[in-house]
Every structure is written in C-alpha cells, then in structure tokens.
CSV table of C-alpha atoms and ligand atoms in Angstrom, one decimal:
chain,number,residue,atom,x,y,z
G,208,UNK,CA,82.5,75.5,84.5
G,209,UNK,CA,84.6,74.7,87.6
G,210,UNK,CA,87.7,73.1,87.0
G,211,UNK,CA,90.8,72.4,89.1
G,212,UNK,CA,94.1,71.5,88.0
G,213,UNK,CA,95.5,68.2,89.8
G,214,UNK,CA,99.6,67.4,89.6
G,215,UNK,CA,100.3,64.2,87.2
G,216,UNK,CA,103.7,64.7,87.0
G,217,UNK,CA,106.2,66.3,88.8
G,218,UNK,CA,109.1,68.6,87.5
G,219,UNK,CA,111.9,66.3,89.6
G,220,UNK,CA,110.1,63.6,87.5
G,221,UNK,CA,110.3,65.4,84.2
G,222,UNK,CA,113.8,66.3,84.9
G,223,UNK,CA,114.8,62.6,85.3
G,224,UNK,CA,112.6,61.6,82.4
G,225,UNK,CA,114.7,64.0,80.3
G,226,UNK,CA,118.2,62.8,81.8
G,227,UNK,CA,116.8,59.5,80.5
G,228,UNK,CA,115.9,60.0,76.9
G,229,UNK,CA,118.7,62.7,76.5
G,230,UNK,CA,121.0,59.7,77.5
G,231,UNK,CA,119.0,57.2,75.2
G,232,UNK,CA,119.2,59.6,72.1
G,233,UNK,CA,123.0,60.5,72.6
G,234,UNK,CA,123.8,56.8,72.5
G,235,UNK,CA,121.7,56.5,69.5
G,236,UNK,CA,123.0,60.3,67.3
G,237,UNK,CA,125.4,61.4,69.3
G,238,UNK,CA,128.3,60.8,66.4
G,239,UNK,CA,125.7,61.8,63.2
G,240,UNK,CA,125.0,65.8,64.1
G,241,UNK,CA,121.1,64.9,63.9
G,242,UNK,CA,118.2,67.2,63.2
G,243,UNK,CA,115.8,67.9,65.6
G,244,UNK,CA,112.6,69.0,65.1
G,245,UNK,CA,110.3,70.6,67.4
G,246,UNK,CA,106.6,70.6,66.7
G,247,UNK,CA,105.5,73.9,68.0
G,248,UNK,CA,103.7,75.1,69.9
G,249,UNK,CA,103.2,72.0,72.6
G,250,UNK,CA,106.8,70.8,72.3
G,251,UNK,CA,108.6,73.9,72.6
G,252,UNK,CA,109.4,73.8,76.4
G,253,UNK,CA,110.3,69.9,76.2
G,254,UNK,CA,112.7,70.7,73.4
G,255,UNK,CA,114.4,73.3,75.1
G,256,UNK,CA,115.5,70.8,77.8
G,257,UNK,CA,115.8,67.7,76.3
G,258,UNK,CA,118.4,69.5,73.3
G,259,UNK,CA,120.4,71.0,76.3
G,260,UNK,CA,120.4,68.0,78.1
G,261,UNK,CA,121.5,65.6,75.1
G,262,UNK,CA,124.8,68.0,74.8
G,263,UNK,CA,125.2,66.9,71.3
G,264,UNK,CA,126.5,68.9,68.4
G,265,UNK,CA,122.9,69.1,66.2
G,266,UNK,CA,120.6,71.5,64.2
G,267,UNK,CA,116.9,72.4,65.5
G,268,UNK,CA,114.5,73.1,62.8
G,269,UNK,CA,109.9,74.0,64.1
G,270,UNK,CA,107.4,73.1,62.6
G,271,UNK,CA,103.8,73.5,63.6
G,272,UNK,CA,101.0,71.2,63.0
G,273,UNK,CA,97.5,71.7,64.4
G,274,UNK,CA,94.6,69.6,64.8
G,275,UNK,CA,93.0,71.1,67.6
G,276,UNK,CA,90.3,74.5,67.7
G,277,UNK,CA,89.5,75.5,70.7
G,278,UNK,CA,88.9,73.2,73.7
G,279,UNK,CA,90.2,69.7,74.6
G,280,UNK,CA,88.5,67.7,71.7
G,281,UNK,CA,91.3,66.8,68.8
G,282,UNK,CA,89.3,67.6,65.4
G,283,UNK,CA,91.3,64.7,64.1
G,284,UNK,CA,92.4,67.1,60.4
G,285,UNK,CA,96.0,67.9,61.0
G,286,UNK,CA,97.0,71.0,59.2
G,287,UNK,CA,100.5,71.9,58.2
G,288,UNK,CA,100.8,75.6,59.7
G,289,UNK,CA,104.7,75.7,59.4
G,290,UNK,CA,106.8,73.5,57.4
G,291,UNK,CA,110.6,72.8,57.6
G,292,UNK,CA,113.4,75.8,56.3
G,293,UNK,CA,116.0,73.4,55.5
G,294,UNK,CA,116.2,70.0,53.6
G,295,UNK,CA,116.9,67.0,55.6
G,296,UNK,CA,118.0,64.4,53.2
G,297,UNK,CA,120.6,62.3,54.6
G,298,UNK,CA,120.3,63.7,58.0
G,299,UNK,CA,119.1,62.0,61.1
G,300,UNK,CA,116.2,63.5,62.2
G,301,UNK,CA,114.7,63.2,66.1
G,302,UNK,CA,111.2,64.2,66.1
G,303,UNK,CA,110.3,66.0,69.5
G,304,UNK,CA,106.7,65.7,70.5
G,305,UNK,CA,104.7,66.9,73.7
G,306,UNK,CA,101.9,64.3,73.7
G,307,UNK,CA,100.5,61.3,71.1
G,308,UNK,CA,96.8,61.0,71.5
G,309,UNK,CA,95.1,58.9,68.3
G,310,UNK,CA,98.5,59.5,66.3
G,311,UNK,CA,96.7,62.3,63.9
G,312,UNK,CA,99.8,64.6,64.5
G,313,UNK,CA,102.8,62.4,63.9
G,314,UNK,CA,101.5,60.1,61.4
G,315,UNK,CA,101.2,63.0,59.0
G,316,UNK,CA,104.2,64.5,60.1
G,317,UNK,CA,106.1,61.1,59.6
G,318,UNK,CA,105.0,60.8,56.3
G,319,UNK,CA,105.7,64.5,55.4
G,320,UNK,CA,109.6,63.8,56.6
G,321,UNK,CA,109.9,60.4,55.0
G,322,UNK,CA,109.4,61.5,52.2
G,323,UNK,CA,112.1,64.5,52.2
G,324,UNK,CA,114.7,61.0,52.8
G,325,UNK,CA,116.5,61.8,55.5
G,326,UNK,CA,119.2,58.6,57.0
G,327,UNK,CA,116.9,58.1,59.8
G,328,UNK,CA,114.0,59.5,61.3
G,329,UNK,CA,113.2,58.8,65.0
G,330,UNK,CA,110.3,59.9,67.4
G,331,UNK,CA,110.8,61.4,70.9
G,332,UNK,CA,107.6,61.6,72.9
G,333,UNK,CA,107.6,63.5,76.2
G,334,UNK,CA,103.6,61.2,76.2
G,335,UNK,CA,101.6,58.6,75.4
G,336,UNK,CA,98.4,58.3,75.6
G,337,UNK,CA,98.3,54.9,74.4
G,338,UNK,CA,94.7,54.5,75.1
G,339,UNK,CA,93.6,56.5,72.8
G,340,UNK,CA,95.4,56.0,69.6
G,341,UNK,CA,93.8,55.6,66.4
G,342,UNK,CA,96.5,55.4,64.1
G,343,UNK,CA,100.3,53.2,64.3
G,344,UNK,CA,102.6,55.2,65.4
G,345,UNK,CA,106.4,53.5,66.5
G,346,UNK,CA,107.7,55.9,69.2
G,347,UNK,CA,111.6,55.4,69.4
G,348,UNK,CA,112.0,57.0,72.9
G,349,UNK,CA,109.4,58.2,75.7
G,350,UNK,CA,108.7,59.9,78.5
G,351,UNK,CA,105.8,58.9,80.0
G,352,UNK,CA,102.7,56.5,79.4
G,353,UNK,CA,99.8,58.4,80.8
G,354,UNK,CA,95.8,57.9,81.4
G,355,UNK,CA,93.2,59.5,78.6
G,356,UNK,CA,93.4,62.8,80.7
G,357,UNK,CA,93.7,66.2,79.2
G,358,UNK,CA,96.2,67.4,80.8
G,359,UNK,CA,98.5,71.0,80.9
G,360,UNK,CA,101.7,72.4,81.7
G,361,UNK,CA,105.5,72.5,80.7
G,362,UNK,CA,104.6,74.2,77.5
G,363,UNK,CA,101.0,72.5,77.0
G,364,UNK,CA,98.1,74.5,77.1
G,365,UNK,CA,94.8,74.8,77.4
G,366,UNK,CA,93.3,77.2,75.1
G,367,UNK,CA,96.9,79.0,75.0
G,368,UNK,CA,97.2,79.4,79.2
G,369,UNK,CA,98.9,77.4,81.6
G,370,UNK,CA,102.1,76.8,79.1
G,371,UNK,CA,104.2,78.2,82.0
G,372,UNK,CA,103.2,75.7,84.8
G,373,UNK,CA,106.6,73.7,85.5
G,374,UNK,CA,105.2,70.6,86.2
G,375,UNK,CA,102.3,68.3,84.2
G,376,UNK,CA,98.5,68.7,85.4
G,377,UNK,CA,95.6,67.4,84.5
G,378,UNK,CA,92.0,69.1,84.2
G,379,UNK,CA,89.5,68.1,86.4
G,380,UNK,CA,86.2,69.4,85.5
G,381,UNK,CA,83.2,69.2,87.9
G,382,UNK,CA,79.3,70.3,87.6
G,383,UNK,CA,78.2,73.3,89.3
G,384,UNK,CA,76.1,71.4,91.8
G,385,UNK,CA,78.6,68.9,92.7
L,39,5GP,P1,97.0,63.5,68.1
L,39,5GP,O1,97.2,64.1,66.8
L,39,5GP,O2,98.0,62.4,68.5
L,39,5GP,O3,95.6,63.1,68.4
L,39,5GP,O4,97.2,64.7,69.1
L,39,5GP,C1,98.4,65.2,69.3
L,39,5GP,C2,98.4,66.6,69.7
L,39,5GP,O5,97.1,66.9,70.4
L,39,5GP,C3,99.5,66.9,70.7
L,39,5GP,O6,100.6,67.3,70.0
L,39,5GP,C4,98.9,67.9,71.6
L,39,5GP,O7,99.2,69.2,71.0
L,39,5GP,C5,97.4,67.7,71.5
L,39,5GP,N1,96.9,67.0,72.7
L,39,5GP,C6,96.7,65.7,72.9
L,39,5GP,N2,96.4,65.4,74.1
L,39,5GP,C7,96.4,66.6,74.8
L,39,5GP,C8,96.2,67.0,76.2
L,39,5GP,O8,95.9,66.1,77.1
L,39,5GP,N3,96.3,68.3,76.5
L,39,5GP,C9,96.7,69.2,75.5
L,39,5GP,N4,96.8,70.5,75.9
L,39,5GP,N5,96.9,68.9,74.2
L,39,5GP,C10,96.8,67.6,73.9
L,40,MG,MG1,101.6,69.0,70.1
C-alpha cells in the first residue's frame, strides 16, 4: 500500500488548543485538587501537556482501554486492559481523551467511573469525530472537531508508529496504479 501522511493540525495549533482547555478546566477544578485520568496509550502525550499547562494542584491516575487490533477499523468491543489504582469517590475526576470516534471507548469508561461516585466526572477530548458517533457521549471540553479521517501523531499511532510526530496527520492511502 502507498500511503502519505498529510498535516491536519499543526503543533502552534495544538499548543493554543491546550492553552484553551487548560484555561477552561482550571476555571472549572482549579480549587477541588481533581483527578485526572489518562487513557493510555493515545492520550498519553496530550495529558502530558494539558496537566502542565492547567498548573493545578491534582492527582493523575492511566488507564487503558482498547478497542482496536490491528489497523484503522475500531472493533467496536472495548476491553478494560488497565483499571484505576486508587478510589475516586468524592473526587473530581477530568477524563483525558485523544480522539471520540462512535463513543465505544468513553461510554464504557464513563460508566465504569460513575459508578466508583466520584463529585464530578468531566470529559476532555483533544477530538471529535462527531461524524461518526454511535453512542451519546457529553464532551465537557474540546479540542478539535475533525473530518472521519484516520489520522496520527502527538501520541496517536498507527499500528504503534508515528506516536512521536509533533503535530496531527492524517493517512492518505492511494492504489498502486494511481
Ligand atoms: P471509539 O471507541 O470512540 O470508537 O474510539 C476511540 C478510540 O479509537 C480512540 O481513543 C483512539 O484510540 C481510536 N481512534 C479513533 N479514531 C482514530 C484515528 O483516526 N486514529 C487513531 N490512531 N486512532 C483512532
Ligand atoms: Mg484512545
């Protein structure tokens, strides 16, 4: 297959993004020492900046949900890989996300935190892909509404490469004879 990767985002872009939502949540938590947590392994990049960034006095917990094999197709059967190490009841939790597709991933991880009562539980999306969703989801702050491309970089892969790109691609796949 011949692919080529095309910019979708830039990182001056993502760094203003982040400003944004940093600024956003820290209005909201930045008095209740919230939880955050990371779903790994997408989100792990976007954390790291946007936890910096918010300058707020909080705890980070991962946890690691998959619902992709191989390739660019979601199987749409999310599997808890990691779970939490530490309650959360009574805390405010900020759930940091790389991307919502059809809403597989944080629908079951909403439910799975809801149900551990924390005071609050908010969703921070770096993007949507509201086009293809399949399932509700409320997203409390985001980043970026973006086409139904697959796209890579700033800690998203493609079958585990291109996490280190700075900026957001997307694929471009193209027959061998054109
Ligand atoms: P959902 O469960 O909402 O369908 O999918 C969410 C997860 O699928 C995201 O956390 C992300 O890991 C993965 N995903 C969705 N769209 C893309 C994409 O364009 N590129 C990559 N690399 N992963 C994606
Ligand atoms: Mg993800």
């Amino acid at each position: 297959m011949v692919f080529s990767l095309c910019e979708l985002i830039s990182k001056a872009e993502i760094d203003r993004a982040i400003g944004r939502l940093a600024a956003e949540i820290r209005r909201d938590v930045g008095d209740k020492n919230p939880v955050f947590v990371c779903i790994l392994k997408g989100s792990f990049v976007f954390a790291a900046d946007l936890i910096r960034a918010t300058g707020i006095p909080a705890q980070v917990q991962f946890v690691c949900l998959s619902s992709y094999g191989c390739g660019m197709e979601t199987s749409g059967r999310v599997k808890m890989r990691l779970g939490l190490r530490e309650p959360v009841a009574g805390k405010h939790v900020v759930v940091l996300e790389d991307i919502v597709d059809t809403g597989a991933t944080v629908h079951h991880l909403l439910k799975y935190l809801a149900r551990r009562k924390p005071a609050d539980l908010k969703l921070c999306v770096l993007l949507d892909k509201p086009s293809r969703r399949r399932l509700p989801v409320k997203i409390d702050y985001t980043g970026f509404q973006v086409p139904d491309r697959f796209v890579v970089g700033y800690g998203i892969d493609w079958n585990e490469d291109f996490r280190y790109l700075p900026d957001i691609r997307y694929v471009e796949t193209e027959t061998e004879d054109g």
